[in-house]
Short mmCIF file of N, CA and C in Angstrom, two decimals:
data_model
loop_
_atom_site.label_atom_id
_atom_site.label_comp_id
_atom_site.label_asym_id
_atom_site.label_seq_id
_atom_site.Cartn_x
_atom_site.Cartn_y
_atom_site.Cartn_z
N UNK A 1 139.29 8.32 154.71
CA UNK A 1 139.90 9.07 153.62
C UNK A 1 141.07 9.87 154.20
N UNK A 2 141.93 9.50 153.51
CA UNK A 2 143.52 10.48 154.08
C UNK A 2 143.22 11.78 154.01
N UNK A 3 144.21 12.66 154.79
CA UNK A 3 144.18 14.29 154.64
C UNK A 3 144.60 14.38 152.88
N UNK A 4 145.68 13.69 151.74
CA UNK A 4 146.03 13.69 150.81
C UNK A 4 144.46 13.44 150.01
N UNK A 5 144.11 12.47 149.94
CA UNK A 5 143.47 12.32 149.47
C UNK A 5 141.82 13.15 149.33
N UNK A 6 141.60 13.95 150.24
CA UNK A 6 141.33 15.36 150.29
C UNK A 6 141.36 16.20 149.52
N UNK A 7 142.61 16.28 150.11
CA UNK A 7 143.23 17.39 149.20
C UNK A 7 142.78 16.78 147.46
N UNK A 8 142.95 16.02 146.85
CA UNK A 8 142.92 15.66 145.51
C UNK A 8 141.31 16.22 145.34
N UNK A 9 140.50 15.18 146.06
CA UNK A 9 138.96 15.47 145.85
C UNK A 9 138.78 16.56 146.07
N UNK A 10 139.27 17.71 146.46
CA UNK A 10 138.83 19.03 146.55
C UNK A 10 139.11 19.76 145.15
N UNK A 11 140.40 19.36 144.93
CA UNK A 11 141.12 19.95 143.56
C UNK A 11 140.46 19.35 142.37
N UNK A 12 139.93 17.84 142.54
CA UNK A 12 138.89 17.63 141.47
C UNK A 12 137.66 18.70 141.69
N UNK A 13 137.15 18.41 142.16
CA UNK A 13 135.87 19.25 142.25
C UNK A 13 136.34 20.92 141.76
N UNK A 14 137.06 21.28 142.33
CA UNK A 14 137.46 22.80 141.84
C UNK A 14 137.89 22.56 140.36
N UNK A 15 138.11 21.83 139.74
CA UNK A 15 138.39 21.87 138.34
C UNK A 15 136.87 21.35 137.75
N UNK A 16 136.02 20.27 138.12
CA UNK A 16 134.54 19.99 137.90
C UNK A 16 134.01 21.66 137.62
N UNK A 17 133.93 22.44 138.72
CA UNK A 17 133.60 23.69 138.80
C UNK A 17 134.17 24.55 137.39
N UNK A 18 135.12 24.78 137.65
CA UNK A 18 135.57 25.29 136.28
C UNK A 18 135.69 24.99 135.38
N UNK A 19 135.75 23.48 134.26
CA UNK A 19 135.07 23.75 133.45
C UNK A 19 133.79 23.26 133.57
N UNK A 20 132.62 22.94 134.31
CA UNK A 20 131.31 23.52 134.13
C UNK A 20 131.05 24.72 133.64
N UNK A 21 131.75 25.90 134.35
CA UNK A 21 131.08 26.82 134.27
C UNK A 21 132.17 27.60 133.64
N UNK A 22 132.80 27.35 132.49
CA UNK A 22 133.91 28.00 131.57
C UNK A 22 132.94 27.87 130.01
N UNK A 23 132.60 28.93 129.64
CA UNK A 23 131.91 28.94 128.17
C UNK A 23 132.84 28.57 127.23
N UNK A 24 131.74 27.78 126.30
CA UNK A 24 133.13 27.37 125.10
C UNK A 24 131.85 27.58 124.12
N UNK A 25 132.67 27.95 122.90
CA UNK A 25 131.60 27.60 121.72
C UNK A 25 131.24 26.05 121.26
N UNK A 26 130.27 26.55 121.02
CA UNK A 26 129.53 24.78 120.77
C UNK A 26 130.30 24.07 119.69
N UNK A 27 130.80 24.56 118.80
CA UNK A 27 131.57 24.25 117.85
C UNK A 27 132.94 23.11 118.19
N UNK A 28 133.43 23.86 119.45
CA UNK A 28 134.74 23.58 120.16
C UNK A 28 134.33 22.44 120.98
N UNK A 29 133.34 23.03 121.87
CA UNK A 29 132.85 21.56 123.07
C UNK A 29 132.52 20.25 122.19
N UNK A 30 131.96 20.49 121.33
CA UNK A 30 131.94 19.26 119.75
C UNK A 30 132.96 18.42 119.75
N UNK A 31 134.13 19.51 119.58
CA UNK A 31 135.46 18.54 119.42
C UNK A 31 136.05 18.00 120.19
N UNK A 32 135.86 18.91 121.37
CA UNK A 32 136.39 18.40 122.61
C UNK A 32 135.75 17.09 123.83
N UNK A 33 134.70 17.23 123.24
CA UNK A 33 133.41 16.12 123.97
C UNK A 33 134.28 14.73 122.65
N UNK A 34 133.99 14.86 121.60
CA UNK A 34 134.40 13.72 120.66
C UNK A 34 135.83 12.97 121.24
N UNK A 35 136.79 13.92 121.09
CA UNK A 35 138.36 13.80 121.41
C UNK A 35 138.18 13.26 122.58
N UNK A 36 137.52 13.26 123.45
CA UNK A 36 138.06 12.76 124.88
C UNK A 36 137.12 11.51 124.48
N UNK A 37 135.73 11.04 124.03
CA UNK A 37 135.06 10.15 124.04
C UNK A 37 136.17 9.03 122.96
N UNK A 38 136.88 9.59 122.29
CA UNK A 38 137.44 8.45 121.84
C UNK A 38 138.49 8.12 122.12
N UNK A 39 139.05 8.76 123.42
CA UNK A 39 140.61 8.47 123.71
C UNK A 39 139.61 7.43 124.86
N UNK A 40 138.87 7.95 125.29
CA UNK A 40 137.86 7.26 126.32
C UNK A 40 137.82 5.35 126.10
N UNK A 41 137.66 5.34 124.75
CA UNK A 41 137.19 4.18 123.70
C UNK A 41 138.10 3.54 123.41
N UNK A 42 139.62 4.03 123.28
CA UNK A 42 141.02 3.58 122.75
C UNK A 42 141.15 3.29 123.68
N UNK A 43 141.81 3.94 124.88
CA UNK A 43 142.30 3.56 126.20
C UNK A 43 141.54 2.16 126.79
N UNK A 44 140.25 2.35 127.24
CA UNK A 44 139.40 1.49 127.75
C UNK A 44 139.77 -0.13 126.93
N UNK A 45 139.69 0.37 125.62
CA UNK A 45 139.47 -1.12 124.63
C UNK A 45 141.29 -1.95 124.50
N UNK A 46 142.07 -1.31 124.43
CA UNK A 46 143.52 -1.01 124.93
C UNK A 46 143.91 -2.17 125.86
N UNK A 47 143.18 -0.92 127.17
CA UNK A 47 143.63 -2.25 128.84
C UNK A 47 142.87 -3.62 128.59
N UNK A 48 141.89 -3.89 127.86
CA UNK A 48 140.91 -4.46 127.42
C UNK A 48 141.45 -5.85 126.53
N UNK A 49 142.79 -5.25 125.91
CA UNK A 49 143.81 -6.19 124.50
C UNK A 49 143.03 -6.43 123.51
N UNK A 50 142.45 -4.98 123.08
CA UNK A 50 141.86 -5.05 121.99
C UNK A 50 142.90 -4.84 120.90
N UNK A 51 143.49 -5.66 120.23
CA UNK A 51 145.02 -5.43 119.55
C UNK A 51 144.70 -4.26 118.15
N UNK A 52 143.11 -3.62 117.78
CA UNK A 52 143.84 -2.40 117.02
C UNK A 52 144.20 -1.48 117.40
N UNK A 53 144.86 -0.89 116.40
CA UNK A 53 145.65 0.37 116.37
C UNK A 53 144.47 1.24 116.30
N UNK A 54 145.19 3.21 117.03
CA UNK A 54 144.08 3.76 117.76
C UNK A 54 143.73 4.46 115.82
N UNK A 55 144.47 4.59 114.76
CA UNK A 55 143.67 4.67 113.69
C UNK A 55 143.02 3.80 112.77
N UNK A 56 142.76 2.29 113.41
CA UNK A 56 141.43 1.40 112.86
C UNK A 56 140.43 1.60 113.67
N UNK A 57 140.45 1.92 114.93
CA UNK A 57 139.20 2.73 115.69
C UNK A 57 138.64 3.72 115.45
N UNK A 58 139.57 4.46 115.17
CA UNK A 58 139.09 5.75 114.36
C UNK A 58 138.48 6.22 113.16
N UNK A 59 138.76 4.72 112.68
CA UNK A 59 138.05 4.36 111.43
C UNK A 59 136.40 4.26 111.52
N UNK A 60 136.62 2.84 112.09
CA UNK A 60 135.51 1.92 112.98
C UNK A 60 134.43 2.97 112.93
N UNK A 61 134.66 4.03 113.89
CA UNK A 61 133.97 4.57 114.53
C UNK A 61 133.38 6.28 113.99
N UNK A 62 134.70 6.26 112.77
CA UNK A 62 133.90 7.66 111.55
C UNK A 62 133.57 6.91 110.47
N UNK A 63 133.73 5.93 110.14
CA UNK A 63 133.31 5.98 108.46
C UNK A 63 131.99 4.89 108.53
N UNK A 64 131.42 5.44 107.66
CA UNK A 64 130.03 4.68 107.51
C UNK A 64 130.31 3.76 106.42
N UNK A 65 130.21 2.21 107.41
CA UNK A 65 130.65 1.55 106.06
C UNK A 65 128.97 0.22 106.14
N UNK A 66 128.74 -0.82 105.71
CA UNK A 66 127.87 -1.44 105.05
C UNK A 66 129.03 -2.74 105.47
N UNK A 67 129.81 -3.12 105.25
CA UNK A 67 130.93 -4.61 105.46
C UNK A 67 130.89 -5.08 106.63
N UNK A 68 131.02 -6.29 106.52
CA UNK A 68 130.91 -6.59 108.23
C UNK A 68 132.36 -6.43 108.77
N UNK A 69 131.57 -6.59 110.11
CA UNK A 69 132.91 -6.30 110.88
C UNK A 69 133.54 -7.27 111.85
N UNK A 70 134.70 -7.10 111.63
CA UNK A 70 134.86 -8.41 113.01
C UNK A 70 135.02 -8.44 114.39
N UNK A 71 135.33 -9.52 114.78
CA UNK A 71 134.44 -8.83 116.53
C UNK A 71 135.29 -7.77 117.08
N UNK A 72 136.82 -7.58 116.71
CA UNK A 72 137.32 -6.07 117.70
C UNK A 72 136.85 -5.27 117.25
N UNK A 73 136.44 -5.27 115.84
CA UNK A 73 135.62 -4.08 115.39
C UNK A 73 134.82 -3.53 116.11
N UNK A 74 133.24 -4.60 115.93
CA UNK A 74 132.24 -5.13 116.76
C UNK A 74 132.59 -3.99 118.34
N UNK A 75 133.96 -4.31 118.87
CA UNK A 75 133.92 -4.41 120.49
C UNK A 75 133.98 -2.60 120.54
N UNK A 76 134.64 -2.15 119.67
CA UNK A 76 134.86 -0.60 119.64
C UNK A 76 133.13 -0.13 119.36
N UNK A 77 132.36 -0.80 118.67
CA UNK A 77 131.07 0.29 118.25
C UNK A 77 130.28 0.23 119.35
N UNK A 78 130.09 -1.56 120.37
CA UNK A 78 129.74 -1.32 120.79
C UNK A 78 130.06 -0.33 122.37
N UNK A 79 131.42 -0.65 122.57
CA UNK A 79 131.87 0.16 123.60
C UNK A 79 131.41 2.02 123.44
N UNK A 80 131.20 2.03 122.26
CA UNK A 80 130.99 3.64 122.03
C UNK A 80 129.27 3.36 122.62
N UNK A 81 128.79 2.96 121.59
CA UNK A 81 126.96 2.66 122.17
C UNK A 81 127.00 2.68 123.52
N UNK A 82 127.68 2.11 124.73
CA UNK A 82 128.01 2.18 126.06
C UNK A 82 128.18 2.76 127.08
N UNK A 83 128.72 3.46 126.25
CA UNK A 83 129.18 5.30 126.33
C UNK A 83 128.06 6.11 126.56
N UNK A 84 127.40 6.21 125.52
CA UNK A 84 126.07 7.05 124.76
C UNK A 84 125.00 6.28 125.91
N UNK A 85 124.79 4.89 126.04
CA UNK A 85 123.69 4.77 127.15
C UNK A 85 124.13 5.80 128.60
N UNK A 86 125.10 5.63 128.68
CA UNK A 86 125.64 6.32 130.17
C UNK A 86 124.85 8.06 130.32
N UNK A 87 126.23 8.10 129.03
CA UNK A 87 125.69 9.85 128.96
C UNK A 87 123.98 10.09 128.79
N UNK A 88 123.42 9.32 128.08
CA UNK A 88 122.13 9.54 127.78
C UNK A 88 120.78 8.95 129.40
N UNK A 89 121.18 8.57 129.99
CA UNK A 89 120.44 7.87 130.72
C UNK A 89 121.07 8.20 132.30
N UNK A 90 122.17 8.60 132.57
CA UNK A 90 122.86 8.47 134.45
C UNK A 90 123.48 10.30 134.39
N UNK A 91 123.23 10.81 133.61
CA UNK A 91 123.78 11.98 133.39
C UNK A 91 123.07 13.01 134.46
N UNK A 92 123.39 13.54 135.86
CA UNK A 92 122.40 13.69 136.64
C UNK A 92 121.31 12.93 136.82
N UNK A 93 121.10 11.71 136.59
CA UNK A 93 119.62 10.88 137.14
C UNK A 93 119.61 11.06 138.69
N UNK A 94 118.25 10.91 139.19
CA UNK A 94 117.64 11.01 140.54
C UNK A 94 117.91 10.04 141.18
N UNK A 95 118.05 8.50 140.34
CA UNK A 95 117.49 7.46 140.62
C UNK A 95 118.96 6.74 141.65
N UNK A 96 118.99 5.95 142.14
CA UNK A 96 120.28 5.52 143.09
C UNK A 96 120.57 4.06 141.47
N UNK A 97 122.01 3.82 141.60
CA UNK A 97 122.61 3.41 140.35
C UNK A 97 121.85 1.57 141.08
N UNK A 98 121.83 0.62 140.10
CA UNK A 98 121.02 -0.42 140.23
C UNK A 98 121.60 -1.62 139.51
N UNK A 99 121.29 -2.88 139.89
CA UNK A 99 122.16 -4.22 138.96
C UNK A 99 121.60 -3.99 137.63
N UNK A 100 120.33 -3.40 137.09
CA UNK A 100 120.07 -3.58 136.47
C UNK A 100 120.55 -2.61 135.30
N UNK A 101 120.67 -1.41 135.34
CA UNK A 101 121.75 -0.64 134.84
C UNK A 101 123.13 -1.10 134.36
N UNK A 102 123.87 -2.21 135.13
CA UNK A 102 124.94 -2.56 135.11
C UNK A 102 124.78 -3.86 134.16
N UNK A 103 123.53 -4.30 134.28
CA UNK A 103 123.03 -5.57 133.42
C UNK A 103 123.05 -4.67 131.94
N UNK A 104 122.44 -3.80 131.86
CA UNK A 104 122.60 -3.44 130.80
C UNK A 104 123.63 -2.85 130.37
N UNK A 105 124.68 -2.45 130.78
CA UNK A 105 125.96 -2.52 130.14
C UNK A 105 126.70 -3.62 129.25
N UNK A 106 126.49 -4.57 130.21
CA UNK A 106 127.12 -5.54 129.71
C UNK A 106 126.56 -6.85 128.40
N UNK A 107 124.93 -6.42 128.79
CA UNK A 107 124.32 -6.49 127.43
C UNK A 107 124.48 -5.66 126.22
N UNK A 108 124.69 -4.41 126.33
CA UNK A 108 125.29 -3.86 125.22
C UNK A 108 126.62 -4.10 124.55
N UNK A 109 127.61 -4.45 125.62
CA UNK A 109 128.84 -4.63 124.62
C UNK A 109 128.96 -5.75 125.12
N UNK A 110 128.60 -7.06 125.09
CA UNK A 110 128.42 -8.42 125.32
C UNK A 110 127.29 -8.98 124.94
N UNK A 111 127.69 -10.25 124.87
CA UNK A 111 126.62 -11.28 124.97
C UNK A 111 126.22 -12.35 126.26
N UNK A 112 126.85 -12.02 126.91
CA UNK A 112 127.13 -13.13 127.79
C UNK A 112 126.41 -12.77 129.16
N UNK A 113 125.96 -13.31 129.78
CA UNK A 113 124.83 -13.27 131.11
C UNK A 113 125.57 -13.15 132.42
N UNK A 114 125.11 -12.95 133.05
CA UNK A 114 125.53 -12.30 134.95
C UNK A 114 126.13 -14.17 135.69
N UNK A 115 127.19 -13.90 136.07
CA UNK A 115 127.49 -15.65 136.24
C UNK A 115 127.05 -15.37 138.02
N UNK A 116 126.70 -14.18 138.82
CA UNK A 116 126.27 -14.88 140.06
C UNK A 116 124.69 -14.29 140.03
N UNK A 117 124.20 -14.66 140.95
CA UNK A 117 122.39 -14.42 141.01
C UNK A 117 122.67 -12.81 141.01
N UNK A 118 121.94 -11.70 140.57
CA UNK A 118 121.41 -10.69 140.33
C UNK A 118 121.74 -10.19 142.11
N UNK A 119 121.03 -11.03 142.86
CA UNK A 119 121.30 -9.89 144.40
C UNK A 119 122.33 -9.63 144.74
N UNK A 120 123.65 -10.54 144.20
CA UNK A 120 124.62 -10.15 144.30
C UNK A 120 125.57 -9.30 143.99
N UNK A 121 125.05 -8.53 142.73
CA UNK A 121 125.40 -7.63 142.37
C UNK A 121 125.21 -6.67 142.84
N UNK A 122 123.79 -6.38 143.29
CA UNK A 122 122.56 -5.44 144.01
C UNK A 122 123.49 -5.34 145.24
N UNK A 123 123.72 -5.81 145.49
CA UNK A 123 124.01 -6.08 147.14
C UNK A 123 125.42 -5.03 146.74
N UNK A 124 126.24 -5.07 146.32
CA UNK A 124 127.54 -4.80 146.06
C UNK A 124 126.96 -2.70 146.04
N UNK A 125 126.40 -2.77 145.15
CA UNK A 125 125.54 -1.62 144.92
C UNK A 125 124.50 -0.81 146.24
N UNK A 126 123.68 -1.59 146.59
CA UNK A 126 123.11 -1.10 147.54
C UNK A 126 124.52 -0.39 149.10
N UNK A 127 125.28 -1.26 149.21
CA UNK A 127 126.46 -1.17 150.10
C UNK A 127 127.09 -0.17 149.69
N UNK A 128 127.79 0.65 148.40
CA UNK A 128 128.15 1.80 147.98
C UNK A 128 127.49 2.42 148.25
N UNK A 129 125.96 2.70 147.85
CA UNK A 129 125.37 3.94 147.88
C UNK A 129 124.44 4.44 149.11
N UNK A 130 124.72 3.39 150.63
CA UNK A 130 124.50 3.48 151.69
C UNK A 130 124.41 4.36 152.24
N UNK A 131 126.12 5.66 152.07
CA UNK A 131 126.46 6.50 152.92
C UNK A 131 126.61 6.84 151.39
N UNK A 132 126.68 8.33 152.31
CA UNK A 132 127.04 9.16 150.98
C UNK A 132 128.28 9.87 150.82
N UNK A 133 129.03 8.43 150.54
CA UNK A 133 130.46 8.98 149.81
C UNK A 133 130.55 9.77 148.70
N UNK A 134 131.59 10.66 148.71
CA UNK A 134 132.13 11.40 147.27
C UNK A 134 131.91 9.73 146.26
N UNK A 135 131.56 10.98 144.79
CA UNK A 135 131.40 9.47 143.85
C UNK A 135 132.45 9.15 143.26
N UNK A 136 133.33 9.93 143.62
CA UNK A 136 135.23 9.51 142.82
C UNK A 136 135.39 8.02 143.61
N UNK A 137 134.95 8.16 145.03
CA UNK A 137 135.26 7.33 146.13
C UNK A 137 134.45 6.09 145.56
N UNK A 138 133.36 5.99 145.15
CA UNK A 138 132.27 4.85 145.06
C UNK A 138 132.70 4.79 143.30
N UNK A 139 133.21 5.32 142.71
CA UNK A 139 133.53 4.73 141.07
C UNK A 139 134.66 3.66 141.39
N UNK A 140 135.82 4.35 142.21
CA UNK A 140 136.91 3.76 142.29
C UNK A 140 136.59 2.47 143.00
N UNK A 141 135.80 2.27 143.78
CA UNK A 141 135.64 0.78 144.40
C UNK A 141 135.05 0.17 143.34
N UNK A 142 133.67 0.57 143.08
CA UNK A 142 133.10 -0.12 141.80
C UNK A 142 134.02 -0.43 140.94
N UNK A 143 134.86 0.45 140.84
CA UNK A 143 135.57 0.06 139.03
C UNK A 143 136.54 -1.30 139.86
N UNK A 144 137.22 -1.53 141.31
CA UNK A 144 138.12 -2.33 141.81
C UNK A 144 137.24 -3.92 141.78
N UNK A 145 136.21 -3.40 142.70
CA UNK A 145 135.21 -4.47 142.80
C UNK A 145 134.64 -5.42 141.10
N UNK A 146 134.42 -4.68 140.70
CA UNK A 146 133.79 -5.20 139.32
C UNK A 146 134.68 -5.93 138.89
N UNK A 147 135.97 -5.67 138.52
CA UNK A 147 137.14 -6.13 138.08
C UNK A 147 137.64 -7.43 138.58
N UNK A 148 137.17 -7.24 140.31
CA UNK A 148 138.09 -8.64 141.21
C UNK A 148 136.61 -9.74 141.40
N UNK A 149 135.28 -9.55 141.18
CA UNK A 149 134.92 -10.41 141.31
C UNK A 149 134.16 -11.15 139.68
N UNK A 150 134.31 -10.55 138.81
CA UNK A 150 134.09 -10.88 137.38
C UNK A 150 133.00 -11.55 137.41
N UNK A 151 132.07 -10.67 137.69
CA UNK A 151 130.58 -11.12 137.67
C UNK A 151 130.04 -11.46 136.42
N UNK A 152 130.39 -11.08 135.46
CA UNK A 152 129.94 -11.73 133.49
C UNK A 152 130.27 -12.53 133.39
N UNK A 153 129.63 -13.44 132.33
CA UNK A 153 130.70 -14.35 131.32
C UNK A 153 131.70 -13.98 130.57
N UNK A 154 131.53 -12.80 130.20
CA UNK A 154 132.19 -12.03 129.22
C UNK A 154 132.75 -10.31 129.31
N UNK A 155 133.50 -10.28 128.92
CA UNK A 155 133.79 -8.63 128.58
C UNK A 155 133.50 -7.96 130.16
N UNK A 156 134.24 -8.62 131.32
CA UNK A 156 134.51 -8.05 132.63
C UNK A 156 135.20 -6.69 132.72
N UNK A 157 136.64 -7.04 132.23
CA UNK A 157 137.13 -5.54 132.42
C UNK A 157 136.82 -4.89 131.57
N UNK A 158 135.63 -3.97 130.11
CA UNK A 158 134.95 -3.72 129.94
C UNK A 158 133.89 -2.79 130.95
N UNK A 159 133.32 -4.12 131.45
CA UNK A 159 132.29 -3.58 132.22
C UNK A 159 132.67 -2.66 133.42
N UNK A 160 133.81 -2.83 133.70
CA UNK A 160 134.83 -2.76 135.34
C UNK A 160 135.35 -1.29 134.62
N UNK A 161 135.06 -0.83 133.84
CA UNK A 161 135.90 0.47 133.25
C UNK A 161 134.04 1.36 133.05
N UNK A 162 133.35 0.52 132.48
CA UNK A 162 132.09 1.56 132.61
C UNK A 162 131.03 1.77 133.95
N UNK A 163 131.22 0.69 134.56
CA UNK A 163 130.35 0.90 135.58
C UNK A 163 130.62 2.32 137.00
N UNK A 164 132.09 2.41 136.76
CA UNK A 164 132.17 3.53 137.38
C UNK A 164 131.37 4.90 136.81
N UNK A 165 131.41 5.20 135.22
CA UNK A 165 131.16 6.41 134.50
C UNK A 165 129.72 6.27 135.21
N UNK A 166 129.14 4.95 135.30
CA UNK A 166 127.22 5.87 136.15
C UNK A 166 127.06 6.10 137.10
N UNK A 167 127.87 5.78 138.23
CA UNK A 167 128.37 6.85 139.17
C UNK A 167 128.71 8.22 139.01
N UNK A 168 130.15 8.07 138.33
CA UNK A 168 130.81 9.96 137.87
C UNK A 168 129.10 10.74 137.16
N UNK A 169 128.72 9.78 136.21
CA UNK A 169 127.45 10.73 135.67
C UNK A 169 126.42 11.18 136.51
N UNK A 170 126.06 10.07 137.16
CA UNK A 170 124.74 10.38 138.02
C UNK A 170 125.14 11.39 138.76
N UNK A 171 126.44 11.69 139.38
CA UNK A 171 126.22 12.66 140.46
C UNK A 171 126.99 13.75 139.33
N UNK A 172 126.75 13.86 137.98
CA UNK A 172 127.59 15.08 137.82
C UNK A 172 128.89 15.20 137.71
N UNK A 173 129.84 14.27 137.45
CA UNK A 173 131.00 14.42 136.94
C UNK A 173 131.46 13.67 135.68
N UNK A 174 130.82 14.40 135.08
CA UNK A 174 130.98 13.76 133.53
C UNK A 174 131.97 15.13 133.28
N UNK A 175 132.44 15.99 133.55
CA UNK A 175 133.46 17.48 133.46
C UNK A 175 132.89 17.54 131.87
N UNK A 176 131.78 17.39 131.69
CA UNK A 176 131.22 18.06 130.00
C UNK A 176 131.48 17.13 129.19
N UNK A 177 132.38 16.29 129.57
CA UNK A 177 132.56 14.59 127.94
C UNK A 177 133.78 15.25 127.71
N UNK A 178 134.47 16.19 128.44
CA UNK A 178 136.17 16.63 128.36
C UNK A 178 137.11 15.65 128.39
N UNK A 179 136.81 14.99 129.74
CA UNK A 179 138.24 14.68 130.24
C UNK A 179 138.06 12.64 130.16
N UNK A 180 138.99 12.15 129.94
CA UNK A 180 139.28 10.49 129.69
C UNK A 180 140.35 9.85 130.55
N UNK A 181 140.04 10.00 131.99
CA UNK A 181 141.08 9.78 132.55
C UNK A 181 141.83 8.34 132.44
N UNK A 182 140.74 7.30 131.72
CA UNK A 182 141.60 6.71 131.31
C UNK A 182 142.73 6.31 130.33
N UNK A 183 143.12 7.68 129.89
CA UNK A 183 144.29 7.48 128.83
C UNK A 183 145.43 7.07 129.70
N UNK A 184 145.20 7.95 131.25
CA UNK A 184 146.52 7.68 132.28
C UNK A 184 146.67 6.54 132.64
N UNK A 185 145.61 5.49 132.36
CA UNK A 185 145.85 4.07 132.91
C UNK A 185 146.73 3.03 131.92
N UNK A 186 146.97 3.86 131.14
CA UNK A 186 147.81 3.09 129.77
C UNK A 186 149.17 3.10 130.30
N UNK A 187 149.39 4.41 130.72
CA UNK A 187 151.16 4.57 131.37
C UNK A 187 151.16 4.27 132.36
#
């Protein structure tokens, strides 16, 4: 790890720190947890060439409708559901992150099955969480890795954009459901 790159992971963490521990009314963290979860959802689905616009997502994803939907629709609800397993399940967990976790990602916003044997994934996994790197350090490979060896049938870069968040969660850098750093990957 460079002396620069240091420097960054320190300045993340000192901002992790502050807003952890910056009170907001619940009212506000509401909006602000939402707002970033759906720039989270736009961006992601975006690099993704999900060709709607970020107010048919916004649709998608407030109005309670009964009509079916078609599959970019489809790809936004489930990418949110995706979301919600993360936060709900790796959010501080004990547990070291697993293929099978990652299997279930891609069962949620896919249909499509693991195209190499299961240890291979494991293996990819077990090798990250060996040493105990910062988890900025082990998202960012995961999210590189996932991407270059397109282990699904389906919905890879998808998966290559969430599999980092159960890393950031498990160890605690979810910064409260604030921040979407992938809006910056658009520019």
């Amino acid at each position: 790890i460079s002396p620069r790159l240091k420097e960054h992971l320190v300045k993340i963490e000192n901002l992790r720190r502050q807003i952890l521990l910056t009170p907001i009314p619940p009212s506000k963290e509401l909006r602000l947890r939402w707002e970033a979860t759906f720039s989270r959802t736009y961006s992601c689905l975006k690099l993704a060439d999900n060709p709607l616009k970020k107010q048919e997502m916004l649709k998608v994803l407030t109005e309670i409708a009964h009509r079916k939907m078609d599959s970019d629709q489809q790809d936004v609800v489930k990418f949110k559901s995706a979301l919600d397993y993360i936060s709900q399940n790796w959010l501080g967990a004990g547990t070291a992150v697993n293929a099978q976790a990652i299997i279930e990602l891609g069962r949620i916003i896919g249909s499509g099955g693991l195209r190499v044997p299961q240890a291979g994934l494991q293996y990819l996994l077990d090798y990250l969480q060996t040493r105990s790197e910062n988890p900025i350090i082990q998202a960012a490979i995961v999210n590189i890795e996932m991407e270059k060896m397109q282990l699904f049938e389906e919905k890879n870069r998808l998966i290559s954009f969430l599999a980092p968040l159960v890393f950031l969660y498990k160890h605690g850098y979810d910064f409260r459901g604030f921040i979407a750093f992938e809006t910056e990957w658009i520019e």
